[in-house]
Short mmCIF file of C-alpha atoms in Angstrom, two decimals:
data_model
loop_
_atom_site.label_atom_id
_atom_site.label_comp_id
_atom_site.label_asym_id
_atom_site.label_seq_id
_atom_site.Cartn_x
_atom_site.Cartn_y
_atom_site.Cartn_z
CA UNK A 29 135.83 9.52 -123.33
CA UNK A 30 134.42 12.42 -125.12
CA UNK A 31 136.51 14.77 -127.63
CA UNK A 32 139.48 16.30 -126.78
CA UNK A 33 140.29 19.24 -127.62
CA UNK A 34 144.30 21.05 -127.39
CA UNK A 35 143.66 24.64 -126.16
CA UNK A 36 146.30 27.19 -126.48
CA UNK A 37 147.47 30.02 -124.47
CA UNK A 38 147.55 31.75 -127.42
CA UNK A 39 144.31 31.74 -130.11
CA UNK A 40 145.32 29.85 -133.24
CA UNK A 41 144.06 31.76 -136.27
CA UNK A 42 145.37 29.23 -139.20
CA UNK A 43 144.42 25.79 -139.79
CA UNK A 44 146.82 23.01 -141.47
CA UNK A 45 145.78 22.48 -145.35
CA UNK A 46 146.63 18.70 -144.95
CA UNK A 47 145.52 17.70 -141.70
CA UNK A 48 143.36 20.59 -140.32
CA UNK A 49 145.20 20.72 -137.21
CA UNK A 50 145.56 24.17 -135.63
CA UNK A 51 148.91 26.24 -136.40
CA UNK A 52 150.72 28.42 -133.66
CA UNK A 53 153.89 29.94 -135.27
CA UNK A 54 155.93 31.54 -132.31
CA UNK A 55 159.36 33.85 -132.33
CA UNK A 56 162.81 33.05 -130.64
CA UNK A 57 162.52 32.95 -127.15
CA UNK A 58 158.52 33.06 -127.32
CA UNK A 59 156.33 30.46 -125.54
CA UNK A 60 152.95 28.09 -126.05
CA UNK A 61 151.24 26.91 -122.94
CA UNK A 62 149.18 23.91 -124.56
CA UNK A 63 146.32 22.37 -122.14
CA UNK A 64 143.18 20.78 -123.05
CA UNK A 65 139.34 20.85 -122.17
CA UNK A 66 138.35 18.54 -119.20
CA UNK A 67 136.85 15.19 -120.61
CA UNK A 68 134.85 14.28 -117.46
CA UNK A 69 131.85 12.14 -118.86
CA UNK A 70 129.14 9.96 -116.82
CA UNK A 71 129.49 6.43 -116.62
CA UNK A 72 125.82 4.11 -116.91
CA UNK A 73 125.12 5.38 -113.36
CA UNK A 74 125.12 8.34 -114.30
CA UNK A 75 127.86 9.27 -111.99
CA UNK A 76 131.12 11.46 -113.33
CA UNK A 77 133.91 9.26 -114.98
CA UNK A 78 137.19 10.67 -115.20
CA UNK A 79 138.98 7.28 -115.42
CA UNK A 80 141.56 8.01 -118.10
CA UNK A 81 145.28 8.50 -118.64
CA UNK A 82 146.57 11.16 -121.08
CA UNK A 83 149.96 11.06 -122.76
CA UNK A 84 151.61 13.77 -124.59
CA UNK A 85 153.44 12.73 -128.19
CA UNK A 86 155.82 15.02 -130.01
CA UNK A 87 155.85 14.36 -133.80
CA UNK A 88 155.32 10.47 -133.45
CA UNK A 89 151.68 10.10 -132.71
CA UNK A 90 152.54 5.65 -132.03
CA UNK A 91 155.69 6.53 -130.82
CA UNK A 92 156.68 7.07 -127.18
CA UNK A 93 155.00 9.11 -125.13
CA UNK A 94 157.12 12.32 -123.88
CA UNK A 95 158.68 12.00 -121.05
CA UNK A 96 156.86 13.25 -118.17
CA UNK A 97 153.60 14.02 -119.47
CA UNK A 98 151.47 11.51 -118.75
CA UNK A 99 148.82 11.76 -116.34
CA UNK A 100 146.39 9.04 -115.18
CA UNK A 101 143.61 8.83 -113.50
CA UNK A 102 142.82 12.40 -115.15
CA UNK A 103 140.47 14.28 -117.45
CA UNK A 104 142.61 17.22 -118.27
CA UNK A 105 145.89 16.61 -119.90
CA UNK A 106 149.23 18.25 -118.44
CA UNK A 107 150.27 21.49 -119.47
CA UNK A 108 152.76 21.26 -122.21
CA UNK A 109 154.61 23.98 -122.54
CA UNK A 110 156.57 24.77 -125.91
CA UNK A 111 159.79 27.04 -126.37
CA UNK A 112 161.11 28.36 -129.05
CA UNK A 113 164.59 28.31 -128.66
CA UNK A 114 165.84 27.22 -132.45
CA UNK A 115 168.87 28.53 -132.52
CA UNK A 116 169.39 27.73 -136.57
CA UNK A 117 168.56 29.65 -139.75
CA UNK A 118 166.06 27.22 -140.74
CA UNK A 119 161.98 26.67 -139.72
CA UNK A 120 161.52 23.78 -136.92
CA UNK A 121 158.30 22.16 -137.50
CA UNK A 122 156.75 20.30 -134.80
CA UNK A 123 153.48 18.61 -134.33
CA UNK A 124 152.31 17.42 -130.92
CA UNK A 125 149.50 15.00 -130.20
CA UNK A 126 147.33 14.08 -127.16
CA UNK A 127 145.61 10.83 -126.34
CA UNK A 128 143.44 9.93 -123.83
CA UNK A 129 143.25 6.23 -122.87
CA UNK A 130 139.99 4.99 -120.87
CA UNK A 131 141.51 3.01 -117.91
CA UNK A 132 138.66 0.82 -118.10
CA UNK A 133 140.07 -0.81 -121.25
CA UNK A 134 143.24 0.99 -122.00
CA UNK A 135 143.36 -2.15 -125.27
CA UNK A 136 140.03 -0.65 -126.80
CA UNK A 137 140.86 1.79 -129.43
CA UNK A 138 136.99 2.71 -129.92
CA UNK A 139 137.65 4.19 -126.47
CA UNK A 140 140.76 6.57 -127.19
CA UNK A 141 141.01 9.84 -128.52
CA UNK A 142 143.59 11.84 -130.38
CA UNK A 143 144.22 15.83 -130.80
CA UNK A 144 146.86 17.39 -132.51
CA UNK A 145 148.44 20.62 -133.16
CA UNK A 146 151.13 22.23 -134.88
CA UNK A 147 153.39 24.52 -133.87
CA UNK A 148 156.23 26.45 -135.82
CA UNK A 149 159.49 27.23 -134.40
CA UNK A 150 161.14 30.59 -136.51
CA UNK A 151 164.70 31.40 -136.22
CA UNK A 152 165.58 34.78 -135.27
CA UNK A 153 166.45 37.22 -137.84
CA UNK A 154 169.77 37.94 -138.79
CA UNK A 155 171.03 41.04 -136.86
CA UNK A 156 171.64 43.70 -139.39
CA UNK A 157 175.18 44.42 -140.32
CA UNK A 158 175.18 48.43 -141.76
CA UNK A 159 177.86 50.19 -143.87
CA UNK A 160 177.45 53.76 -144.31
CA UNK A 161 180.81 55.36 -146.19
CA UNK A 162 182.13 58.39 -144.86
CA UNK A 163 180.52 61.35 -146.74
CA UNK A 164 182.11 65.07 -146.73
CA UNK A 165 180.19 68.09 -145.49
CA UNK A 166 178.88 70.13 -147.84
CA UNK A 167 177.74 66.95 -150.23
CA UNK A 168 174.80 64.94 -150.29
CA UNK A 169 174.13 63.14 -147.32
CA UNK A 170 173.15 59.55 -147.57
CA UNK A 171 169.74 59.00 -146.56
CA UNK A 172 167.72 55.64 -144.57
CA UNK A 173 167.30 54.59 -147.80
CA UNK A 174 170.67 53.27 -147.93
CA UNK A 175 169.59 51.71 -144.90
CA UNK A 176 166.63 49.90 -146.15
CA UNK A 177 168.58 48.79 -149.27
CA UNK A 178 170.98 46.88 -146.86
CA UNK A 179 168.14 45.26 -144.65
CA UNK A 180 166.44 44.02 -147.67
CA UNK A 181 163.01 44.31 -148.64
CA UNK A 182 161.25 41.91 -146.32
CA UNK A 183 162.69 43.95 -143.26
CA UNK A 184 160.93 46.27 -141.31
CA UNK A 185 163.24 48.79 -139.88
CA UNK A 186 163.11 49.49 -136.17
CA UNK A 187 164.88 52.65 -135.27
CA UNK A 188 166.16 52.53 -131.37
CA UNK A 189 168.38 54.74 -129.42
CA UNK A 190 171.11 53.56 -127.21
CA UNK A 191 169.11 51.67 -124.80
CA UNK A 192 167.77 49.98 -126.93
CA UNK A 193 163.76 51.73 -126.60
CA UNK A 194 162.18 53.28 -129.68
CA UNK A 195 164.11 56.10 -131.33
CA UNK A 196 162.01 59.30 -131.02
CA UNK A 197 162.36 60.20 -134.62
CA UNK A 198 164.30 58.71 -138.11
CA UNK A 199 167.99 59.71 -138.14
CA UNK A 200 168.88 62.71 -140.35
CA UNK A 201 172.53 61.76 -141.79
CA UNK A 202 172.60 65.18 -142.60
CA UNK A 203 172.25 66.75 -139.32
CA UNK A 204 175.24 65.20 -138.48
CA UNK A 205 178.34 68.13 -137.63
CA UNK A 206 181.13 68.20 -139.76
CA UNK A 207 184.34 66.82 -138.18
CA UNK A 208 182.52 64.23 -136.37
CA UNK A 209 180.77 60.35 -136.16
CA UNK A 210 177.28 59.31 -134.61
CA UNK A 211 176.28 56.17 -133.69
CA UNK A 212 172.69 54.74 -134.73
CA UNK A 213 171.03 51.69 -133.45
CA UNK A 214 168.59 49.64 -135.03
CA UNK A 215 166.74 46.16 -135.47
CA UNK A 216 164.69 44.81 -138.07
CA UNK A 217 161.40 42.63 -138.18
CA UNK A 218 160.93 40.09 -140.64
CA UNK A 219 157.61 40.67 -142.91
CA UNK A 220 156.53 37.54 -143.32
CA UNK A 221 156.91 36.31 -139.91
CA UNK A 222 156.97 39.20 -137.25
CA UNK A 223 160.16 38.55 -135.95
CA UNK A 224 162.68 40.71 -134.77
CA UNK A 225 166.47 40.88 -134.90
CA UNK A 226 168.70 41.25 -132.20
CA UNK A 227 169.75 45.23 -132.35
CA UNK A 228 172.60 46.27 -133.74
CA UNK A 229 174.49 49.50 -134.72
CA UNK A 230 176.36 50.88 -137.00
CA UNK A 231 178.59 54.90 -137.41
CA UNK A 232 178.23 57.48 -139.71
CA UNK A 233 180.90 59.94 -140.28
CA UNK A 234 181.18 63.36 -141.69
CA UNK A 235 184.65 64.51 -143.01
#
């Protein structure tokens, strides 16, 4: 068979250092729809040949192919699709191969090809957990600062309002009315990997 090539639903822009392999990095809950290019050739007739079988592997390239994904005779593989649904505090790392066999002479290695790709499972943010003390009218009001310091650095804030849509503007602690609590609502996005946080809120009170 010709090359075979893994395509994406979604461009990779990174290569692997070590193995060159494309890189998709995807969020909680986000998906990859993996496919590949159709390796119809012509046999000495010059008539199409698409006499092969294709297996999917997940991390073990001679181990057993995954269940399901095989498809013979064929010159596309099945779509594989990948979820992200780590659930830890740690990065999954997968990488998932494709072969295509020539049914001709399944034994002949010169006749098999191998793709691979790699694809990183992040777990979701922490939600943000908020403490703003009560502050007395008339004083300094504690500003998002405070906020930010909590959240950490590598957090985008992402102001909402009780539905959880895009706040209009940045709260204004000092707006608040004396005598009385407001509720704010936010989540955060990680920096380095563009996730985002379950929402959360948290009450400020004027005394």
């Amino acid at each position: 068979s010709g090359p075979i090539d893994i395509k994406g639903d979604i461009v990779s822009t990174i290569k692997d250092a070590a193995t060159g392999y494309d890189v998709h990095e995807l969020c909680y809950g986000e998906e990859l729809k993996l496919n590949t290019a159709d390796v119809t050739t012509v046999d000495k007739d010059n008539k199409p040949y698409a006499n092969y079988t294709i297996h999917w592997y997940k991390d073990d390239q001679n181990g057993t192919p995954m269940t399901g994904m095989t498809v013979s005779p064929a010159a596309k593989a099945k779509e594989l699709v990948v979820k992200n649904n780590n659930t830890g505090n740690t990065v999954e790392e997968h990488i998932y191969y494709v072969q295509t066999v020539d049914n001709f002479d399944p034994s002949a290695t010169n006749c098999q090809n191998w793709d691979a790709v790699k694809v990183i499972l992040h777990p979701k943010p922490a939600k943000p957990s908020i403490t703003i003390p009560n502050f007395c009218a008339n004083t300094t009001a504690p500003t998002v600062a405070a906020v930010q310091t909590q959240v950490g650095t590598n957090y985008t804030i992402n102001w909402l309002d009780a539905a959880g849509l895009p706040a209009a503007t940045t709260p204004d602690f000092s707006s608040i009315v004396a005598g009385s609590t407001e509720t704010f609502y936010l989540s955060v996005t990680d920096a380095t990997t563009g996730c985002v946080s379950d929402s959360a809120s948290f009450t400020v009170t004027v005394d």
